Structures are given as structure tokens and as C-alpha cells.
N, CA, C and O of each residue as an XYZ file, in Angstrom:
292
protein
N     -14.445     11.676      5.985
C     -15.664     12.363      5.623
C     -15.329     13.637      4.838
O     -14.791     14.572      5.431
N     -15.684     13.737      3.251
C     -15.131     14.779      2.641
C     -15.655     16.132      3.239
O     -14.861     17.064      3.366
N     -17.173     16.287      3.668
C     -18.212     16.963      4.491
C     -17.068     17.884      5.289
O     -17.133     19.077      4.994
N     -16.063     17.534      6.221
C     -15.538     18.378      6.790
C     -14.520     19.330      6.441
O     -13.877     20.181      7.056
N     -14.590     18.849      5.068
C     -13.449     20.309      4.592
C     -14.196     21.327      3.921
O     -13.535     22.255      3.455
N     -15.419     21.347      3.777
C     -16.466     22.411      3.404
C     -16.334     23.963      3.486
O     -16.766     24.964      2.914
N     -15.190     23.488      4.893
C     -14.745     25.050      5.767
C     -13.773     25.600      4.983
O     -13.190     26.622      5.347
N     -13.532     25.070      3.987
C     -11.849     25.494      3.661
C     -12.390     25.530      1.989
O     -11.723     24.969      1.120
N     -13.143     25.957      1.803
C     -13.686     25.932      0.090
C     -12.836     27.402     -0.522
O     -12.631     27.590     -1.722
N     -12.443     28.289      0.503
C     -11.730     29.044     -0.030
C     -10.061     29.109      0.039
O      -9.665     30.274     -0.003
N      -9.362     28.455      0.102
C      -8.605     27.565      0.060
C      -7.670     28.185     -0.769
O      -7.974     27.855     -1.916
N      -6.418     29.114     -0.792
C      -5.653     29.339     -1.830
C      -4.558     28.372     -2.190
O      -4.246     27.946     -3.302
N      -4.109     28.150     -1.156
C      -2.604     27.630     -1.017
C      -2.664     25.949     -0.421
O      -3.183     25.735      0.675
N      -2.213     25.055     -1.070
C      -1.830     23.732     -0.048
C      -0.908     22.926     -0.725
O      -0.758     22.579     -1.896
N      -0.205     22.678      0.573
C       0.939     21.282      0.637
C       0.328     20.369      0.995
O      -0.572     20.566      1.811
N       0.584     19.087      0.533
C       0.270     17.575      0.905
C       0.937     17.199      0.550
O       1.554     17.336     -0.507
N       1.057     16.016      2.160
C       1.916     14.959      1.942
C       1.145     14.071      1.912
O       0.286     14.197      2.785
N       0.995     12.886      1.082
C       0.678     11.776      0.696
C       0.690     10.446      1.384
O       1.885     10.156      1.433
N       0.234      9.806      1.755
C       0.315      8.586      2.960
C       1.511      7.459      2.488
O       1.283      6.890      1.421
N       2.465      7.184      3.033
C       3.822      6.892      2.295
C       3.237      5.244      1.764
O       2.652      4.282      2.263
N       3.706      5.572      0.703
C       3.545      4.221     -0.142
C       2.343      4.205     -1.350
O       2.270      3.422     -2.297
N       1.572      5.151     -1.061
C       0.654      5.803     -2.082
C       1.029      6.518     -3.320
O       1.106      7.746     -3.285
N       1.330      5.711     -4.677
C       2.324      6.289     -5.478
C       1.124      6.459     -6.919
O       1.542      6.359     -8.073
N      -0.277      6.707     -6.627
C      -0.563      6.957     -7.632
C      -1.777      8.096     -6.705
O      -2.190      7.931     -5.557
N      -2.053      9.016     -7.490
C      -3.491      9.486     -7.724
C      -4.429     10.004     -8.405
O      -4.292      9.832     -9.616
N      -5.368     10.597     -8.080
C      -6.754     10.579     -8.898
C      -7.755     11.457     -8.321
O      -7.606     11.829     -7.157
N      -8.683     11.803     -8.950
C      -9.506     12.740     -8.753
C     -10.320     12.493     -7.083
O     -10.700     13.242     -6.182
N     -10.302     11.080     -7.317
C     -11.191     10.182     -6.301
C     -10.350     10.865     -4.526
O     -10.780     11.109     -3.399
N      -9.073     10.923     -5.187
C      -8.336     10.451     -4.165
C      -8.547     12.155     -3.384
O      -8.922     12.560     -2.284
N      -8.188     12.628     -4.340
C      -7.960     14.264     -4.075
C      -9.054     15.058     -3.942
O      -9.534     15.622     -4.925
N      -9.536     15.179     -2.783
C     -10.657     15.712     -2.526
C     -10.471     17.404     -2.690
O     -11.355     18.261     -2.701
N      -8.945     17.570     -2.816
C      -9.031     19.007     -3.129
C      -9.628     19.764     -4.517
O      -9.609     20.977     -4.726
N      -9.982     19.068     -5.109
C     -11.448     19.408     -5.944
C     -12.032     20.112     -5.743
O     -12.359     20.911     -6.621
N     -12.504     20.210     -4.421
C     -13.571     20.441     -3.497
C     -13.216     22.170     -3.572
O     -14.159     22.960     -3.546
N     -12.177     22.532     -3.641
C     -11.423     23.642     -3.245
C     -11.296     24.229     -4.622
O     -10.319     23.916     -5.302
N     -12.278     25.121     -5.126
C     -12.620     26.211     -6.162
C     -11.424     26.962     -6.343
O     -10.641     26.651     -7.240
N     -11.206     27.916     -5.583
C     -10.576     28.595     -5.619
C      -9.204     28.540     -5.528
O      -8.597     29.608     -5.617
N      -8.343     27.110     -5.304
C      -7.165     26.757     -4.962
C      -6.403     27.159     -6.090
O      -6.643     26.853     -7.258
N      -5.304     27.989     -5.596
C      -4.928     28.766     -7.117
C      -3.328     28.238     -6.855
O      -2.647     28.494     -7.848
N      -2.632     27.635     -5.883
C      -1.772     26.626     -5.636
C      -1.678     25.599     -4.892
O      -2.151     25.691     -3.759
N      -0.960     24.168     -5.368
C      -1.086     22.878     -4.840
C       0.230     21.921     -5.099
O       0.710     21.429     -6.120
N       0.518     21.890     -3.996
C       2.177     21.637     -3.835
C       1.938     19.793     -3.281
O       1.304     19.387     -2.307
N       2.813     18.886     -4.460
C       2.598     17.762     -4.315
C       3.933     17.095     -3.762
O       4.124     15.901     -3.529
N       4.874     18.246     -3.601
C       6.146     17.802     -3.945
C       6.650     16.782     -2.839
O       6.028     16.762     -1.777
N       7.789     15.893     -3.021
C       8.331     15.731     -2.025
C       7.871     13.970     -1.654
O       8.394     13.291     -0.770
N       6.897     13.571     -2.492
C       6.067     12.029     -2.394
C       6.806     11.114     -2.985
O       7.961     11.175     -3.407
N       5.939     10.151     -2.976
C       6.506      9.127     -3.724
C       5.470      8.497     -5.424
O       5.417      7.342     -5.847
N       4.801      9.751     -6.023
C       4.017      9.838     -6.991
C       4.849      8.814     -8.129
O       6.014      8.858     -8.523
N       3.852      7.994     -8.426
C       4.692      7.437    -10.009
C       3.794      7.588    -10.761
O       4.167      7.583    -11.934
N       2.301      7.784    -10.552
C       1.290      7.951    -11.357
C       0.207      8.770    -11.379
O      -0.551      8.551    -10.434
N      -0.241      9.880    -12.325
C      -1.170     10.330    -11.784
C      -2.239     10.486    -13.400
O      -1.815     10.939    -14.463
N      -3.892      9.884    -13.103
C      -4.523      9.530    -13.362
C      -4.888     11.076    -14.521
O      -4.351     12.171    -14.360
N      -5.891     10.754    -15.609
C      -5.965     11.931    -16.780
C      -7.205     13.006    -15.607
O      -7.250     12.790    -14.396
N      -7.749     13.684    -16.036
C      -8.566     14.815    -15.603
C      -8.518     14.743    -13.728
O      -9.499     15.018    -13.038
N      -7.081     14.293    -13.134
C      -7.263     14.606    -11.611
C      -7.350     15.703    -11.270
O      -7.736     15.736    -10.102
N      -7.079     17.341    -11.968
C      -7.158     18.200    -11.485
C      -8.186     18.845    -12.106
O      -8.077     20.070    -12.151
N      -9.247     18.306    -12.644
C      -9.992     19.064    -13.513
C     -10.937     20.314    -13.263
O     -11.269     21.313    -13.902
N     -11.331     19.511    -11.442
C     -11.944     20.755    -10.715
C     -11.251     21.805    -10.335
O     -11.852     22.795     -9.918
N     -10.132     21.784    -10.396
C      -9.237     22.842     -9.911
C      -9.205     23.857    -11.013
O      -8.303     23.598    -11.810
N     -10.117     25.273    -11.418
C     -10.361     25.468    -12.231
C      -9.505     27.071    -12.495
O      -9.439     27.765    -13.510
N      -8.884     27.280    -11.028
C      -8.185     28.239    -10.821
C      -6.949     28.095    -10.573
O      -6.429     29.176    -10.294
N      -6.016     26.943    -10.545
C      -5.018     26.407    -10.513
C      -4.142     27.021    -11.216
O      -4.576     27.097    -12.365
N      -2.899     27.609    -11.103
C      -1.905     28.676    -11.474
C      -0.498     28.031    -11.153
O       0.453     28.420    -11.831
N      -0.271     27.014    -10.108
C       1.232     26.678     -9.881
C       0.740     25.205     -9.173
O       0.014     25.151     -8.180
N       1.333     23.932     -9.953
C       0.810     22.486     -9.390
C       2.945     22.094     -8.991
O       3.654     21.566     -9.847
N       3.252     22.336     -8.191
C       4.678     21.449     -7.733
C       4.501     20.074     -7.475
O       3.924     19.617     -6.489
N       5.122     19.290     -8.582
C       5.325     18.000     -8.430
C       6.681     17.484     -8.449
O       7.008     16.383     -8.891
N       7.488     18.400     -7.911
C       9.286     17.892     -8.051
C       9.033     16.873     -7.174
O       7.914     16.651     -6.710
N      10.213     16.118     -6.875
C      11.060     15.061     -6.170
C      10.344     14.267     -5.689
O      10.371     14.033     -4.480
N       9.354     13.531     -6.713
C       8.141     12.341     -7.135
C       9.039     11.344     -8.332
O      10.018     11.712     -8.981
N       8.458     10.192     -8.369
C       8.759      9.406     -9.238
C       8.328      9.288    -10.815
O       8.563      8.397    -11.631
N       7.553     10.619    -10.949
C       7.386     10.611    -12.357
C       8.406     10.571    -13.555
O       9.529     11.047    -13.388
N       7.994      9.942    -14.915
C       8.841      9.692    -15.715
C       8.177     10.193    -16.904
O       8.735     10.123    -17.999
């Protein structure tokens, strides 16, 4: 239920880990959208091989995105 992260709209800082085997994402996926003010978002450390055009688009304050030691190419 996206509804319950409502609490956290001010939101500076987050790490996520990714549900293992989940190697692509997307706006859909990333509800941290939701999160205005997120001015860092640490992806690192997954198993990313793909990530979809405008997934961070809501993130409009976004300043530092870590995507090391992912499968991007």
C-alpha cells in the first residue's frame, strides 16, 4: 500500500535494497517518487541491469543517486 509511506514525504536520505533477483526498475516500481524532497538515494549494492527512461523524474531534488556494484553496462 503506497498510502503508508505518506509519513516519510520528507524524506532526505535512503538506501534500498532491492528484492534479490529484481534486476530492472521503474518509476512504477519506485515509489520513492513519492518523496519530494529526497535529496539522496542509494541503489548500490543490487543486482540492477536495467533501469527504465524518466524513473527518477519525481525526484526533483535529487543531488547524489549511488548506483555502484549493479550490473549496469
Amino acid at each position: 500500500d503506497p498510502d503508508c509511506l505518506d509519513s516519510l514525504v520528507n524524506l532526505s536520505r535512503l538506501k534500498l535494497k532491492l528484492h534479490e533477483g529484481l534486476t530492472e526498475i521503474n518509476s512504477d516500481l519506485l515509489v520513492v517518487n513519492r518523496f519530494e524532497n529526497l535529496l539522496e538515494l542509494d541503489l548500490s549494492c543490487n543486482q540492477i541491469e536495467f533501469i527504465q527512461s524518466k524513473t527518477f523524474l519525481g525526484l526533483k531534488h535529487l543531488t547524489k543517486l549511488n548506483l555502484s556494484n549493479n550490473l549496469l553496462s
